[in-house]
Short mmCIF file of C-alpha atoms in Angstrom, two decimals:
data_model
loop_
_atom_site.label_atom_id
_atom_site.label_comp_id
_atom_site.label_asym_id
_atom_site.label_seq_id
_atom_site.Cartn_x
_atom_site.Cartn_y
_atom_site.Cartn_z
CA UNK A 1 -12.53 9.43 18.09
CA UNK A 2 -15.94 10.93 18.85
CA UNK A 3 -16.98 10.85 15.23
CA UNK A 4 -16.06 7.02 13.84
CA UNK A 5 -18.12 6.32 17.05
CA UNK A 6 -21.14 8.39 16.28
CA UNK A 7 -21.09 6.66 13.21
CA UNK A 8 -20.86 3.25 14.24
CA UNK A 9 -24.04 4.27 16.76
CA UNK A 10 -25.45 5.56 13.67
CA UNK A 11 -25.63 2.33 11.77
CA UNK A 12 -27.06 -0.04 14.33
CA UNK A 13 -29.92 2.97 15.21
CA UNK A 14 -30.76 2.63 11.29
CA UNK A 15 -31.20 -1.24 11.27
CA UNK A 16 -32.76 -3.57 13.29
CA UNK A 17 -33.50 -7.14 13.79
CA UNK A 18 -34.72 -7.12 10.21
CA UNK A 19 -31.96 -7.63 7.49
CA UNK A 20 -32.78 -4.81 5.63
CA UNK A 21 -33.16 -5.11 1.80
CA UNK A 22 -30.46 -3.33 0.59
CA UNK A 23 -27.34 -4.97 2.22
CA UNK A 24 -23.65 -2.88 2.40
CA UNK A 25 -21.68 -3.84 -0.32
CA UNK A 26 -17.57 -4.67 -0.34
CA UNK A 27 -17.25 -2.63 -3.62
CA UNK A 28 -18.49 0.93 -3.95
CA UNK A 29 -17.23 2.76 -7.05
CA UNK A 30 -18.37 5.86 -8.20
CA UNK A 31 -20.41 6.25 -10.73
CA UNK A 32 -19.57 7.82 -14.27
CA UNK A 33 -20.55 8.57 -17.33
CA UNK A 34 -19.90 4.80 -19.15
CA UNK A 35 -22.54 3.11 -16.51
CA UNK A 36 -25.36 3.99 -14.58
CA UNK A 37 -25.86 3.81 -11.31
CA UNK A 38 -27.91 0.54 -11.41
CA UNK A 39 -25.02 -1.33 -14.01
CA UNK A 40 -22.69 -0.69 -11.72
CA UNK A 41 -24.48 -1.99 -8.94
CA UNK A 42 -25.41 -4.87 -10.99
CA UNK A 43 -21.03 -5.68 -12.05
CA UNK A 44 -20.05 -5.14 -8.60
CA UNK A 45 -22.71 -7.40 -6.76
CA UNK A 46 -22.11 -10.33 -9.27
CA UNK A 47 -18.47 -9.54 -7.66
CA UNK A 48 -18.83 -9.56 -4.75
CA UNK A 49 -21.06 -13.09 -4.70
CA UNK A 50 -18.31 -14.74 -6.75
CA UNK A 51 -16.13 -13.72 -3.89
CA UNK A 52 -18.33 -15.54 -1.46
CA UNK A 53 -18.89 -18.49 -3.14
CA UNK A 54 -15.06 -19.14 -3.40
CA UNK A 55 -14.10 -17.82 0.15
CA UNK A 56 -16.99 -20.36 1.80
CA UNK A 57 -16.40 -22.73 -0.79
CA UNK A 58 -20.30 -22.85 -1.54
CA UNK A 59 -22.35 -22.71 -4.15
CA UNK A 60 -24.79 -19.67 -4.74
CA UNK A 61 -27.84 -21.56 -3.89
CA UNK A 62 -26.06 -22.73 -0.22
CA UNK A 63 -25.13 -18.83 0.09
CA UNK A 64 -28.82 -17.73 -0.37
CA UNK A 65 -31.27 -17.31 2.39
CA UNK A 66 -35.22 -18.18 2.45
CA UNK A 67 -36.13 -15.46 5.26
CA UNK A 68 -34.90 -11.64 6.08
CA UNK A 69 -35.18 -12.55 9.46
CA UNK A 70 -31.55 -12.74 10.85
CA UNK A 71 -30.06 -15.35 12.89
CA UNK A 72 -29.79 -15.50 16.42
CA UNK A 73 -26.38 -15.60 15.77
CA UNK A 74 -26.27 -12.62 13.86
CA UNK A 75 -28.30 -10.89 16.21
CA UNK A 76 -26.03 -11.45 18.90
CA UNK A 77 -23.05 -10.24 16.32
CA UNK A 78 -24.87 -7.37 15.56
CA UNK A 79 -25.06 -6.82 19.68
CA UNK A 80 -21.63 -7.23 20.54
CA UNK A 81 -20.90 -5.35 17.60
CA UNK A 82 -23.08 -2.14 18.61
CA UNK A 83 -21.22 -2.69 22.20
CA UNK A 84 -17.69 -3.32 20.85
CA UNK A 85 -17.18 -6.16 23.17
CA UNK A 86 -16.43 -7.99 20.31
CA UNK A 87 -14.43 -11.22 21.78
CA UNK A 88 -12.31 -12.05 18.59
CA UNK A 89 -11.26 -8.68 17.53
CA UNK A 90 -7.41 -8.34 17.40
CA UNK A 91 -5.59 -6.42 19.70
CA UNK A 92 -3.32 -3.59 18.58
CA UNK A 93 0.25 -4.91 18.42
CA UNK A 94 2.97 -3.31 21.21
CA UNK A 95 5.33 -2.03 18.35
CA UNK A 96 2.13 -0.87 16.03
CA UNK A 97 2.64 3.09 17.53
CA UNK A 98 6.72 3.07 16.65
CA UNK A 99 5.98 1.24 13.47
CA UNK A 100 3.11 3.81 12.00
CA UNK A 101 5.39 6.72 13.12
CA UNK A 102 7.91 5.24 10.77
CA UNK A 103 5.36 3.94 8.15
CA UNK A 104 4.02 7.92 7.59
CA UNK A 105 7.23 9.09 8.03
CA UNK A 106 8.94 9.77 4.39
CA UNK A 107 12.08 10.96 5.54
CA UNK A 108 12.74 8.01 8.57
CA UNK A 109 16.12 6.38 7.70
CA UNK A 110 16.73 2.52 7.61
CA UNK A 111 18.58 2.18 10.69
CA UNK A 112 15.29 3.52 12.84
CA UNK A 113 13.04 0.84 10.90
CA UNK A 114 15.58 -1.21 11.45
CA UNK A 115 15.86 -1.02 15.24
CA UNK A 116 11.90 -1.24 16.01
CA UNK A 117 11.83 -3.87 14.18
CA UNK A 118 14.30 -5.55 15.97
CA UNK A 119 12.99 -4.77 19.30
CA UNK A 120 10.28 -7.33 18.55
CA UNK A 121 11.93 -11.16 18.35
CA UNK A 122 8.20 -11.96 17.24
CA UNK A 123 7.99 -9.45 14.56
CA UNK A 124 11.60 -9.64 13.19
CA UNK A 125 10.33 -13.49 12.57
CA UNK A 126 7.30 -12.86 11.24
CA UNK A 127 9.02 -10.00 8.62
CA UNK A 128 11.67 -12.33 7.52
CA UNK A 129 9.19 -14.74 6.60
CA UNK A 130 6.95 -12.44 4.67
CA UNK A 131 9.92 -11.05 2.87
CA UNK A 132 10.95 -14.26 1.81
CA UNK A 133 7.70 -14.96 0.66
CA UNK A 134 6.67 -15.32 -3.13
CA UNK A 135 4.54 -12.63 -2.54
CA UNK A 136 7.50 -9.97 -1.57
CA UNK A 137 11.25 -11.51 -2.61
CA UNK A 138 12.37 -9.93 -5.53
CA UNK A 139 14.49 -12.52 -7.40
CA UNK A 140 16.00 -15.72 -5.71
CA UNK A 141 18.46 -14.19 -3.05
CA UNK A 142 17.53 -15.05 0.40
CA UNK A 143 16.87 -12.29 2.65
CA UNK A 144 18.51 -13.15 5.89
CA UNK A 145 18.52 -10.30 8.30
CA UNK A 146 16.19 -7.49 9.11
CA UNK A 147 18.90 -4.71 7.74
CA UNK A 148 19.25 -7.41 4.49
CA UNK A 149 15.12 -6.49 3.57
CA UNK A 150 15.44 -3.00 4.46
CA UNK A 151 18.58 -2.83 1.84
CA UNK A 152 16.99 -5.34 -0.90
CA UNK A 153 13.11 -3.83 -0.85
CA UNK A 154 13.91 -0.50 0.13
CA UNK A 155 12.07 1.36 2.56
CA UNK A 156 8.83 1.87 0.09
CA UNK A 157 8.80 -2.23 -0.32
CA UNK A 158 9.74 -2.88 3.67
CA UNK A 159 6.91 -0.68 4.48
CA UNK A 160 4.31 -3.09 2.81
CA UNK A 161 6.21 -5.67 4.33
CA UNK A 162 5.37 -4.39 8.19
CA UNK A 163 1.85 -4.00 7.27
CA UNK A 164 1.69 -7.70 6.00
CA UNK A 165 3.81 -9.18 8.91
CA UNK A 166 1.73 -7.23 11.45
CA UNK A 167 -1.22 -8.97 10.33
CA UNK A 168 -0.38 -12.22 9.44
CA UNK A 169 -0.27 -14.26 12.41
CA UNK A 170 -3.58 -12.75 13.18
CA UNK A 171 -4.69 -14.02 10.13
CA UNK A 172 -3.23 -17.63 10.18
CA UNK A 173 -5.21 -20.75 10.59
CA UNK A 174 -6.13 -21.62 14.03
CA UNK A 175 -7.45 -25.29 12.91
CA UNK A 176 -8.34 -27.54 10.35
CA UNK A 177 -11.68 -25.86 10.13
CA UNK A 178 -10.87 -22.67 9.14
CA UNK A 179 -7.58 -23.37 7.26
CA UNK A 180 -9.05 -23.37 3.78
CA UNK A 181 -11.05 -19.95 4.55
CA UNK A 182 -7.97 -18.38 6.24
CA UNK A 183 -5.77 -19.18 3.15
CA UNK A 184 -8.09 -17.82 0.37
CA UNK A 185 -8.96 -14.54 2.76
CA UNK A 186 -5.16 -14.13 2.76
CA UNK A 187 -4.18 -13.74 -0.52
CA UNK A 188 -7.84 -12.02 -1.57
CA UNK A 189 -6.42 -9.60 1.02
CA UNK A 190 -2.78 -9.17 -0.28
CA UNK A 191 -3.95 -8.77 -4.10
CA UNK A 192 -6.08 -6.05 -2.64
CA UNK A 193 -3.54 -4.55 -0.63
CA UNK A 194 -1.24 -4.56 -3.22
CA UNK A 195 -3.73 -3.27 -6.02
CA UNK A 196 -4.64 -0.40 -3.65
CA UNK A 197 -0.61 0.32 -3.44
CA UNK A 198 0.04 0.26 -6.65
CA UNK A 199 -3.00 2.72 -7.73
CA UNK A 200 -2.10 5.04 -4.93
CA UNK A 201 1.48 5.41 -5.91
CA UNK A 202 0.34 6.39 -9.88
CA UNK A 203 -2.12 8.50 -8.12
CA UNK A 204 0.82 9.83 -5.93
CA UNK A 205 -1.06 9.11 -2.62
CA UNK A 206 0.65 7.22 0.72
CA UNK A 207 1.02 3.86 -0.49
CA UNK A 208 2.03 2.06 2.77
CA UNK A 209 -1.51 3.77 4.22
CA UNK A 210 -3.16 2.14 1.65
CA UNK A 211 -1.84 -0.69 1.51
CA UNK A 212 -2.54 -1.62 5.49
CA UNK A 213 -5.50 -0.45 4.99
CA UNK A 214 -6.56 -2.99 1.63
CA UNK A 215 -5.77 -5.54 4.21
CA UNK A 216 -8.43 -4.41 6.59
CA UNK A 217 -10.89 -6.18 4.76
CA UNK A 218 -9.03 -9.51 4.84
CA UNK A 219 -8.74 -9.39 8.75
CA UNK A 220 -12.29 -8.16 9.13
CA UNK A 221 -13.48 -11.77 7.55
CA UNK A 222 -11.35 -13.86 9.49
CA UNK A 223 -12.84 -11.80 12.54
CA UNK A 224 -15.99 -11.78 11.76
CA UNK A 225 -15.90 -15.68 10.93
CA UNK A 226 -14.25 -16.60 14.10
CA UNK A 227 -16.74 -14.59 16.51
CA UNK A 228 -19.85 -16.14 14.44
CA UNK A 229 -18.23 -19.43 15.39
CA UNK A 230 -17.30 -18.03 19.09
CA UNK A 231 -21.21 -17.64 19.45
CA UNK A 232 -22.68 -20.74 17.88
CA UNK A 233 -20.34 -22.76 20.42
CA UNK A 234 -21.52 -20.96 23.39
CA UNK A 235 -24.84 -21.53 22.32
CA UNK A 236 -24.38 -25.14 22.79
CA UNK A 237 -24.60 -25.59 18.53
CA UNK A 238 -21.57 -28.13 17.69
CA UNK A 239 -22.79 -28.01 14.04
CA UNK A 240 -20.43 -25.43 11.39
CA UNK A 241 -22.43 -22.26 10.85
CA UNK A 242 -24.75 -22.57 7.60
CA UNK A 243 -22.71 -20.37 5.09
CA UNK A 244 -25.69 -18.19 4.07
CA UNK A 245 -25.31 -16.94 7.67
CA UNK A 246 -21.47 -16.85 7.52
CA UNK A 247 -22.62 -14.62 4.60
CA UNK A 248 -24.86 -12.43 5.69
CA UNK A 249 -22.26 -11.55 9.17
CA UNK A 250 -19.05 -11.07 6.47
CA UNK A 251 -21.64 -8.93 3.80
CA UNK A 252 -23.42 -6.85 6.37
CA UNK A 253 -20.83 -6.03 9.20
CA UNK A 254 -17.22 -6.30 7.29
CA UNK A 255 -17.04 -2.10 6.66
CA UNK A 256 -18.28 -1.76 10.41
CA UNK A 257 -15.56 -4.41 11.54
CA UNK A 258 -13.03 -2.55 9.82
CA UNK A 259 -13.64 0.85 11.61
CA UNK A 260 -13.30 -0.62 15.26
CA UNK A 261 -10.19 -2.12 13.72
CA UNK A 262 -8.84 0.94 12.35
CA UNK A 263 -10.30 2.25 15.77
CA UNK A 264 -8.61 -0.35 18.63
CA UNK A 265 -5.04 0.05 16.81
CA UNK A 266 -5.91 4.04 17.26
CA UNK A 267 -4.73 4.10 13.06
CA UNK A 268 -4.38 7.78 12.20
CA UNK A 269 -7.46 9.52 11.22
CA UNK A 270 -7.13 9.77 7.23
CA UNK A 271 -7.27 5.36 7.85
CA UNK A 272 -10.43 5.84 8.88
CA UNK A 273 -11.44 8.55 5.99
CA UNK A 274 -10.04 5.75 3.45
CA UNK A 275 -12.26 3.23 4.59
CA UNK A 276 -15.02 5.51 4.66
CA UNK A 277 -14.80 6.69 1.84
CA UNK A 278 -14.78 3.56 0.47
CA UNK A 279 -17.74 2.64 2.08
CA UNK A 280 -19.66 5.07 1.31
CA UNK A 281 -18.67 7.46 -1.34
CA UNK A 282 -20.02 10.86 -2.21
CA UNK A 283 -21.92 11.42 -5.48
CA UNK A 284 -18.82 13.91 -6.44
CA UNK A 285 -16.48 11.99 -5.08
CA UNK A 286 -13.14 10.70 -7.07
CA UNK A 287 -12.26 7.16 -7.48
CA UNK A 288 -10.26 6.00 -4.42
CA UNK A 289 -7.28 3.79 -4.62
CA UNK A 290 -8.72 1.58 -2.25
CA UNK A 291 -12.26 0.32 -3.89
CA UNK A 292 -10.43 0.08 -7.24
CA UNK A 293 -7.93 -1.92 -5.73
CA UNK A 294 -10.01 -3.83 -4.34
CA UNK A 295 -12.50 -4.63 -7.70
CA UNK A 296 -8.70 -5.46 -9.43
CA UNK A 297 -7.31 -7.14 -6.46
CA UNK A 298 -11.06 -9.19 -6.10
CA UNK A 299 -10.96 -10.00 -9.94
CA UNK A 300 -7.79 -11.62 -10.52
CA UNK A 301 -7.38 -13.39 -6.91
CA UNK A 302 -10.92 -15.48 -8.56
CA UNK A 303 -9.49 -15.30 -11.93
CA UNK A 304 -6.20 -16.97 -10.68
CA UNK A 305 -8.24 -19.14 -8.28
CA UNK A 306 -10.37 -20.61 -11.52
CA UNK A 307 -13.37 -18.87 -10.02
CA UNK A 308 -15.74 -16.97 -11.88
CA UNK A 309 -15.55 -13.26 -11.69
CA UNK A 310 -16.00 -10.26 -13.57
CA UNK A 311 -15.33 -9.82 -17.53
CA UNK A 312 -11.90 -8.06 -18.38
CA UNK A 313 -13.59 -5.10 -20.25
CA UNK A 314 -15.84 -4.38 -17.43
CA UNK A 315 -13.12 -3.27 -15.13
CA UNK A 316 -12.24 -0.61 -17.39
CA UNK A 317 -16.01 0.94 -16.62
CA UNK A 318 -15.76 0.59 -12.83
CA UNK A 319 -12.11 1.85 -12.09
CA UNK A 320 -10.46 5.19 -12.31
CA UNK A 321 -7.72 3.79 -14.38
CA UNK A 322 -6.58 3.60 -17.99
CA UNK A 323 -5.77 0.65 -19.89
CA UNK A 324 -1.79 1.20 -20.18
CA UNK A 325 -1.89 1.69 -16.14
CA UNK A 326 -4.69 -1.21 -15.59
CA UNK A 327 -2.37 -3.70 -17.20
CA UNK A 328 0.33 -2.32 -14.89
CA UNK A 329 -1.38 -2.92 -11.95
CA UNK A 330 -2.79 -6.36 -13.27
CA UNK A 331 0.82 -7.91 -13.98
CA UNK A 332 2.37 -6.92 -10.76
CA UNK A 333 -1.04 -9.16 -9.30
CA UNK A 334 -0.70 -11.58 -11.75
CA UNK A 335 3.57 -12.47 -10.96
CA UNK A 336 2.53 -11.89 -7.23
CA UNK A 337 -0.34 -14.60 -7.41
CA UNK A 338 1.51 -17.04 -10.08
CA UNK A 339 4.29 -17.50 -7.51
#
């Protein structure tokens, strides 16, 4: 895809080895009429570093940096980045062509989900798990069979259910180190999936698009966090990285992470135009079910965490939603979170 590429060249032509002042940001909403430009910036920011502090389990002061000189580290990231020889980034699963045939497929019937999925031992595993999962079962029956989910959550709820069993053993802890990190990005990246879902489906956009793609994010962390580590070991360093460089690699590289994603699993093109559009959205443009549901999704995984995050009236100004469908979207988090 000439054009995701051009872009990606793009970005590493505009910076160099100077962290420039104005980082990318996770959230990106549009403005309106309630804020200005520079409140919003302000809400989503404090966000955003709330995020941080929980996912690196730092305090703002460890998460702040004395220099806008970047890291060797990061400078090598930002290398292998520009190169896409990125050593950690997932590879596209055998199935994942069958399975997003079937995902943007409205009118597939449940015995052709039913048979890709069963034509990988690894994935049937992995889906039975997930669908068993607090975050998924719906009541207390036990799902016991591939056909069993497909009857139970339908084929609107087994499509979220691919998505998430796709990506979770790419996602799971490798060690010790990393198993407190991995958790937390996990369900940050599920309550954003599933806010995404949920706000494309009022909106009457492809919720099983948007939900793979609120998980993105998620995987683009647990990337980005493992190659940071890949590079201070080869560099002889024993020592964890400092987290106001872990940081500075998950702020500044997670939307370019998440195109060679969407880019090595050859995702469809309008996965790309979600995450760009996300990214970076127009002055014009409308609210996308993706950045909202990823403000929601951010706000209530910190606010069920204990963490501190953004004021409940605030969301109202930032997302593209009203209050009757906000608390929709925020109880359908809140059971999948509480269980």
């Amino acid at each position: 895809m000439p054009g995701i590429f051009s872009w990606i060249s793009g970005f590493f032509a505009a910076t160099g080895p100077e962290l420039q002042a104005q980082e990318p940001r996770l959230f990106n909403p549009v403005s309106g009429d309630s804020l200005t430009t520079e409140q919003n910036a302000a809400l989503v920011q404090n966000l955003e570093d709330h995020l941080f502090c929980w996912l690196l389990d730092s305090p703002p002061s460890a998460l702040k940096t004395c220099t806008h000189k970047i890291s060797p580290a990061l400078e090598q990231l930002e290398q292998r980045l520009h190169d896409q020889t990125i050593e950690e980034l997932p590879r596209r699963p055998l199935t994942l062509p069958m399975l997003m045939r079937v995902l943007s497929d409205e009118s597939a019937e449940r015995h052709e989900v039913t048979d890709i999925i069963l034509s990988d031992p690894s994935l049937t595993d992995q889906l039975l798990q997930i669908a068993n999962s607090p975050y998924f079962k719906p009541g207390d029956q036990i799902i016991e069979s591939v056909d069993h989910a497909v009857f139970v959550l339908g084929l609107d709820g087994i499509r979220s259910v691919i998505s998430a069993a796709i990506m979770r053993p790419m996602m799971a802890a490798r060690n010790s180190r990393e198993a407190l990190f991995a958790q937390r990005v996990w369900r940050w990246g599920l309550a954003c999936a599933r806010a995404a879902e949920m706000i494309a489906r009022i909106q009457g956009q492809d919720t099983s698009a948007h939900f793979m793609v609120g998980l993105l994010p998620a995987l683009s962390y647990i990337t980005l966090r493992r190659e940071v580590h890949r590079i201070h070991l080869a560099s002889g360093d024993r020592q964890e990285p400092a987290p106001a460089v872990m940081r500075q690699a998950l702020a500044r590289y997670h939307w370019t992470t998440t195109q060679l994603l969407a880019n090595e699993w050859n995702l469809p093109p309008k996965y790309h135009a979600y995450l760009l559009a996300a990214e970076r959205p127009a002055p014009d443009q409308e609210h996308t079910p993706l950045n909202d549901g990823m403000i929601i999704g951010t706000r209530e995984a910190l606010r069920h965490a204990h963490q501190r995050n953004m004021a409940e009236e605030k969301l109202l100004y930032l997302v593209r939603l009203d209050e009757d469908q906000l608390a929709r979207v925020r109880k359908a988090l809140l059971r999948m979170l509480e269980d």
